[in-house]
Amino acid sequence: MTIDIPFADAFQIDPSPMWARLREEQPIARVRTLAGAEVWLVARYADVRFVLADPRFSRAAVVKDGAPRVALAKPLPSSLTTTDPPEHTRLRRLVSPVFAHRRIEQTRPWIRKLAEELAEDVARAGDGADLRELFALPLPIQVICELLGVPYEDRDRFREWTELGYSMSPGDRERVDTAMTDMQAYMAGLNTTGLLGELAAELSHDELVAFGVNLLVAGHETSANQIASCVATLLRFDLWEGLTDFELAVEELLRYNRFSEVGQLRVAIEDVEVAGQLVREGEGVMAALNAANRDPRAFEDPDELDLGRQSNQHLSFGAGPHFCLGAQLARIELQESLRALRTRFPHLKLAKPAEELEWRRVLVSGLAELPVVLG
Ligand code: HEM
């Protein structure tokens, strides 16, 4: 039986029971994506890692004609996310120094200050303030603009492009295509400073544009969603006031929260056996990070949120060659967001029950709103 993905009960605070059912009863299953493609979905931790790390599962093949698609937008070729080694290795080697742990740590004081300033905007808005709009979204957008050397004044434009780029609403189809073309034209026309300026000498023009689009899209919506989800989860379980170890808490929240309502897509470039099933060359496989992060074979009491959890090898940033380039930056954004908000609003509360919060129907899922009472 083919199951439609996103599942019918997706886009709400608790994971669809389907994730656990598949992981326990059907570790490799046939699913149909919104774009109408039939692909495999693997749900166990070991299988997810295997698919993400094995070179027989390709990202470059995802942009070939006739390849299975997950969402409406067509992925850009020649980008980090749509190349395989050795081309991917070359691109990744060029950009990695900029995202190296030590270099990215230098941005922490600036991100801390930004988080403190945005917390003041929330304070000015008073009770009922929407933390997504006033904090979770502007923080990563400002960070990525600064890092890339993209003007912050243009944020409304690329916020709209990104939302369309991740859209899972079939009615958006035409607007998605226009948004992707506009975004590439914008990047191509930019007089780049910052990181893109540094990379201009190393990358071809097309690669530079693809990289800029990649980072702008990958670097803000994901972090914005996670900032909002982390706050909502902590408030929901009354863990806000007792929060002290931000680094440990962020890792567990990343494991516990969902990143997406689908899996990460790869295409087999030869026949490969996965979870006892022969996957044929040309077939798509989605690696379900969500389901893997709650796999009892990898985590003790996986459905428990344990802020003190040690050796937490969650897969929220992926695994293998495409492991999230911005992982350390995202960690800093999350840690500093929680620190600033917890310090400024020690008695923060949700303004409505977590179960009633609106979710956005997009590829990288997250809250559409986060109204809070400042306390
Ligand atoms: C909490 C926030 C974030 C989460 C949960 C996240 C998650 C992920 C995941 C799961 C992947 C792997 C996708 C795959 O293998 O198919 C990925 C890749 C990537 N991420 Fe992130 N990400 C976050 C923030 C960021 C930020 C802030 C940036 C940039 C500044 C970024 C840039 C990238 C890039 C460029 C890739 C592609 C890497 C490659 O293909 O080699 N991400 N991210």
XYZ file of C-alpha atoms and ligand atoms in Angstrom:
418
model
C 0.000 0.000 0.000
C 1.320 3.455 -0.893
C 0.999 6.105 1.808
C 0.703 9.803 1.007
C 3.402 11.981 2.544
C 3.089 14.431 4.336
C 0.720 12.196 6.352
C -2.905 13.270 6.763
C -2.291 14.229 10.416
C 0.986 16.123 9.825
C 1.598 19.795 10.713
C 0.748 19.746 14.396
C 2.798 19.763 17.580
C 2.959 16.001 18.191
C 4.427 13.705 15.557
C 1.967 11.685 13.489
C 1.704 8.153 14.984
C 2.499 6.968 11.444
C 6.236 7.674 11.965
C 6.448 5.197 14.860
C 4.162 2.696 13.137
C 6.335 2.608 10.028
C 9.555 2.456 12.033
C 8.325 -0.501 14.097
C 6.208 -2.406 11.560
C 7.399 -1.420 8.085
C 10.970 -0.079 8.259
C 10.976 0.464 4.494
C 7.679 1.580 2.991
C 6.284 2.927 -0.282
C 5.142 6.565 -0.037
C 3.729 9.064 -2.548
C 5.056 12.636 -2.387
C 3.058 15.786 -2.948
C 4.708 16.059 -6.372
C 3.191 12.652 -7.217
C 6.413 10.609 -7.030
C 6.447 7.135 -5.493
C 9.553 6.588 -3.388
C 10.778 4.424 -0.512
C 10.870 5.743 3.042
C 13.244 4.360 5.666
C 12.477 5.072 9.300
C 15.030 3.288 11.506
C 18.117 5.076 12.804
C 20.664 2.656 11.293
C 18.947 2.630 7.881
C 18.613 6.429 7.814
C 22.336 6.826 8.530
C 23.147 4.217 5.891
C 21.133 5.967 3.169
C 22.602 9.379 4.004
C 26.199 8.142 4.047
C 26.368 5.539 1.239
C 27.672 6.977 -2.082
C 25.241 4.778 -4.049
C 22.507 7.160 -2.894
C 22.882 10.348 -4.883
C 21.793 13.965 -4.550
C 22.995 14.900 -8.057
C 20.488 12.414 -9.522
C 17.672 14.338 -7.801
C 17.890 17.144 -10.400
C 17.909 14.837 -13.453
C 14.861 14.857 -15.739
C 12.188 12.488 -14.484
C 13.749 12.182 -11.015
C 11.297 11.868 -8.112
C 10.465 15.181 -6.406
C 9.296 15.818 -2.839
C 7.985 19.383 -2.919
C 6.867 21.822 -5.587
C 10.113 23.705 -6.152
C 12.710 22.139 -8.446
C 16.089 21.935 -6.674
C 18.874 24.051 -8.198
C 21.636 22.071 -9.944
C 25.360 22.687 -9.182
C 24.664 23.515 -5.554
C 26.005 21.801 -2.440
C 22.734 19.973 -1.986
C 22.542 18.735 -5.582
C 26.056 17.447 -6.224
C 27.849 14.221 -5.265
C 31.518 13.641 -4.485
C 33.962 14.517 -5.996
C 32.177 17.692 -7.229
C 30.451 18.089 -3.876
C 33.759 17.588 -2.046
C 35.335 20.384 -4.085
C 32.490 22.821 -3.344
C 32.329 21.839 0.294
C 36.088 22.263 0.731
C 35.851 25.804 -0.650
C 33.129 26.911 1.727
C 33.947 24.856 4.835
C 36.643 27.179 6.286
C 34.064 29.953 6.542
C 31.818 27.687 8.604
C 34.606 26.133 10.672
C 33.809 25.837 14.376
C 36.378 28.394 15.543
C 35.474 31.003 12.935
C 31.747 30.667 13.519
C 32.252 30.899 17.309
C 33.557 34.425 16.697
C 30.025 35.432 15.731
C 28.635 34.356 19.138
C 29.022 37.718 20.958
C 27.335 39.506 18.073
C 24.487 36.954 17.938
C 24.084 37.242 21.728
C 23.729 41.014 21.456
C 21.251 40.681 18.605
C 19.177 38.200 20.648
C 19.154 40.614 23.595
C 18.011 43.475 21.367
C 15.228 41.409 19.819
C 14.105 40.352 23.317
C 13.605 44.075 24.008
C 11.359 44.327 20.929
C 9.306 41.479 22.393
C 9.153 43.304 25.760
C 7.885 46.454 24.028
C 5.134 44.480 22.273
C 3.906 43.202 25.666
C 1.632 40.275 26.469
C 0.313 38.458 23.425
C 3.512 39.234 21.459
C 4.156 36.791 18.615
C 7.614 35.433 19.338
C 7.923 33.904 15.862
C 7.365 37.230 14.134
C 9.343 39.399 16.556
C 12.211 37.097 17.468
C 12.483 33.631 15.883
C 12.340 34.884 12.304
C 14.325 38.170 12.405
C 17.259 36.676 14.304
C 18.409 34.091 11.721
C 17.547 36.424 8.822
C 19.796 39.141 10.232
C 22.535 36.611 10.924
C 22.500 35.139 7.426
C 22.311 38.581 5.758
C 25.295 39.775 7.744
C 27.255 36.614 7.063
C 26.565 36.498 3.351
C 26.746 40.235 2.767
C 23.128 40.476 1.581
C 21.225 43.710 2.414
C 18.855 43.207 5.373
C 16.469 45.757 3.784
C 15.633 43.085 1.194
C 14.502 40.595 3.848
C 10.792 40.711 2.977
C 11.577 39.645 -0.560
C 13.680 36.604 0.256
C 11.435 35.686 3.137
C 8.641 35.339 0.597
C 10.871 33.447 -1.853
C 11.975 31.051 0.859
C 8.433 30.400 1.989
C 7.450 29.596 -1.572
C 10.597 27.524 -2.082
C 9.519 25.279 0.795
C 5.794 25.396 0.004
C 3.756 22.215 0.085
C 0.470 23.808 -1.014
C -0.325 22.673 -4.591
C -2.077 26.023 -5.255
C 1.322 27.774 -5.016
C 2.842 25.922 -7.986
C 3.111 28.860 -10.407
C 4.247 31.318 -7.766
C 6.955 28.847 -6.671
C 8.519 28.793 -10.154
C 8.486 32.590 -10.395
C 9.954 32.938 -6.894
C 12.866 30.620 -7.683
C 13.672 32.519 -10.895
C 13.427 35.890 -9.104
C 15.668 34.714 -6.300
C 18.386 33.561 -8.686
C 18.174 36.836 -10.615
C 18.450 38.768 -7.346
C 21.536 36.817 -6.271
C 23.102 37.146 -9.712
C 22.643 40.930 -9.607
C 23.988 41.426 -6.104
C 27.241 43.271 -5.545
C 28.400 40.818 -2.937
C 30.441 41.615 0.125
C 30.723 39.286 3.148
C 31.056 35.575 2.614
C 29.775 35.601 -0.952
C 32.292 38.316 -1.775
C 35.083 36.137 -0.360
C 33.948 33.164 -2.418
C 33.481 35.080 -5.664
C 37.056 34.376 -6.754
C 36.775 30.648 -6.021
C 33.415 29.701 -7.484
C 31.980 30.038 -10.965
C 29.183 32.590 -11.326
C 26.476 29.876 -11.411
C 27.976 28.126 -8.415
C 28.071 31.380 -6.479
C 24.418 32.114 -7.247
C 23.385 28.544 -6.333
C 25.380 28.747 -3.119
C 23.833 32.096 -2.158
C 20.304 30.802 -2.769
C 21.160 27.601 -0.890
C 22.387 29.419 2.183
C 19.688 32.037 2.222
C 17.015 29.345 2.065
C 18.707 26.703 4.246
C 20.008 29.204 6.744
C 16.987 31.059 7.985
C 13.724 29.147 7.865
C 15.263 26.075 9.547
C 16.700 28.098 12.419
C 13.558 30.233 12.775
C 11.412 27.107 13.071
C 13.715 25.513 15.582
C 13.945 28.627 17.763
C 10.137 28.779 17.941
C 9.777 25.009 18.431
C 12.363 24.967 21.227
C 10.598 27.741 23.144
C 7.158 26.164 22.603
C 8.355 22.709 23.730
C 10.017 24.045 26.876
C 6.951 26.094 27.833
C 4.595 23.234 27.030
C 6.363 20.920 29.476
C 6.984 23.588 32.171
C 10.752 23.326 31.700
C 11.388 27.031 31.093
C 12.134 28.250 34.603
C 14.491 25.350 35.387
C 16.495 25.793 32.180
C 20.226 26.190 32.939
C 22.391 24.139 30.567
C 21.580 25.688 27.196
C 24.004 23.558 25.172
C 22.694 20.218 26.421
C 19.078 21.379 26.222
C 19.426 22.497 22.602
C 20.715 19.063 21.500
C 17.804 17.282 23.153
C 15.289 19.772 21.784
C 16.710 19.302 18.288
C 16.262 15.539 18.672
C 12.755 15.860 20.068
C 11.344 18.541 17.728
C 10.590 17.781 14.119
C 12.591 19.349 11.316
C 10.274 18.342 8.488
C 7.162 16.305 7.723
C 8.996 14.340 5.021
C 12.363 12.585 4.762
C 15.621 13.615 3.059
C 15.535 12.446 -0.554
C 18.238 10.457 -2.350
C 18.160 8.564 -5.657
C 19.844 5.137 -5.974
C 22.462 5.120 -8.737
C 22.712 1.328 -8.628
C 20.679 -1.494 -7.093
C 21.145 -1.477 -3.302
C 19.565 -3.560 -0.558
C 18.168 -1.482 2.322
C 16.253 -2.851 5.318
C 15.843 -6.176 3.494
C 14.417 -4.546 0.354
C 16.121 -4.282 -3.023
C 16.020 -0.644 -4.093
C 16.453 -0.404 -7.849
C 18.697 2.038 -9.691
C 16.766 5.282 -10.333
C 14.363 4.806 -7.409
C 14.044 7.458 -4.729
C 14.587 6.819 -1.025
C 13.636 9.235 1.738
C 15.549 9.056 5.008
C 13.169 10.007 7.826
C 15.200 11.995 10.352
C 12.129 12.418 12.591
C 11.477 8.742 12.958
C 15.184 7.934 13.428
C 15.464 10.503 16.220
C 12.801 8.598 18.178
C 14.140 5.103 17.433
C 14.334 3.051 20.657
C 17.258 1.131 19.079
C 19.313 4.338 19.256
C 17.857 6.293 22.217
C 16.663 5.246 25.655
C 13.051 6.369 26.285
C 13.012 8.164 22.918
C 9.626 9.820 23.441
C 10.793 11.413 26.706
C 12.213 14.925 26.548
C 15.271 14.598 28.810
C 17.186 17.883 28.888
C 20.128 16.188 30.582
C 20.449 13.451 27.930
C 24.105 12.542 27.374
C 25.859 11.318 24.173
C 22.906 12.416 22.091
C 23.738 11.352 18.521
C 20.568 12.805 16.963
C 20.276 13.115 13.184
C 18.627 16.545 13.061
C 21.551 17.941 11.065
C 21.694 14.868 8.829
C 24.747 12.609 8.386
C 27.325 11.776 5.724
C 28.707 14.182 3.109
C 25.677 16.514 3.197
C 25.765 16.953 6.990
C 24.459 20.467 7.694
C 27.112 23.038 6.846
C 25.501 25.535 9.224
C 25.156 23.179 12.212
C 27.466 25.144 14.503
C 25.929 28.451 13.495
C 22.452 27.026 14.134
C 23.551 25.756 17.549
C 24.834 29.218 18.490
C 21.610 30.847 17.286
C 19.510 28.432 19.329
C 21.645 28.593 22.473
C 21.841 32.387 22.435
C 18.120 32.757 21.671
C 17.145 30.601 24.634
C 19.676 32.344 26.865
C 18.440 35.854 25.991
C 14.744 34.968 26.256
C 15.128 32.948 29.472
C 17.124 35.785 31.083
C 14.769 38.574 29.979
C 11.510 36.653 30.565
C 12.068 34.112 33.359
C 8.302 33.563 33.778
C 7.353 33.301 30.112
C 4.141 31.356 29.279
C 2.314 30.296 26.122
C -0.678 32.540 25.408
C -2.654 29.513 24.186
C -2.330 25.746 24.622
C 0.525 24.256 22.571
C -1.904 21.854 20.876
C -3.842 24.814 19.430
C -0.863 26.601 17.845
C -1.045 26.942 14.043
C 1.568 25.085 11.907
C 2.803 26.034 8.458
C 2.311 23.603 5.568
C 5.861 23.752 4.245
C 8.718 21.368 3.576
C 10.689 22.520 6.599
C 7.809 22.547 9.034
C 7.340 24.851 11.989
C 4.959 27.012 13.947
C 3.079 29.735 12.094
C 2.722 31.704 15.357
C 4.018 31.725 18.911
C 1.927 34.078 21.061
C 3.310 34.423 24.591
C 2.526 36.037 27.941
C 5.682 37.711 29.197
C 5.080 37.131 32.938
C 18.340 24.312 13.430
C 18.624 24.683 12.205
C 19.024 23.756 11.092
C 18.675 22.452 10.865
C 17.759 21.567 11.703
C 19.353 22.050 9.649
C 19.266 20.782 9.090
C 19.945 20.363 7.983
C 19.915 19.005 7.456
C 19.103 17.866 8.032
C 20.733 18.963 6.367
C 21.052 17.743 5.514
C 20.063 17.563 4.407
C 20.290 16.280 3.627
O 21.216 15.524 3.884
O 19.475 16.016 2.715
C 21.251 20.313 6.181
C 22.100 20.682 5.163
C 22.527 21.967 4.982
N 22.362 23.035 5.827
Fe 21.317 23.043 7.552
N 20.079 23.101 9.166
C 19.923 24.166 10.016
C 20.505 25.411 9.905
C 21.350 25.787 8.906
C 21.993 27.073 8.800
C 21.884 28.189 9.834
C 22.704 27.063 7.632
C 23.562 28.106 6.999
C 24.009 29.148 7.437
C 22.503 25.778 7.012
C 23.055 25.392 5.811
C 22.975 24.128 5.273
C 23.584 23.754 4.008
C 24.358 24.668 3.067
C 23.300 22.399 3.828
C 23.729 21.517 2.649
C 25.036 20.880 2.930
C 25.489 19.950 1.829
O 24.672 19.503 1.028
O 26.706 19.673 1.792
N 21.682 25.027 7.811
N 20.773 21.123 7.186
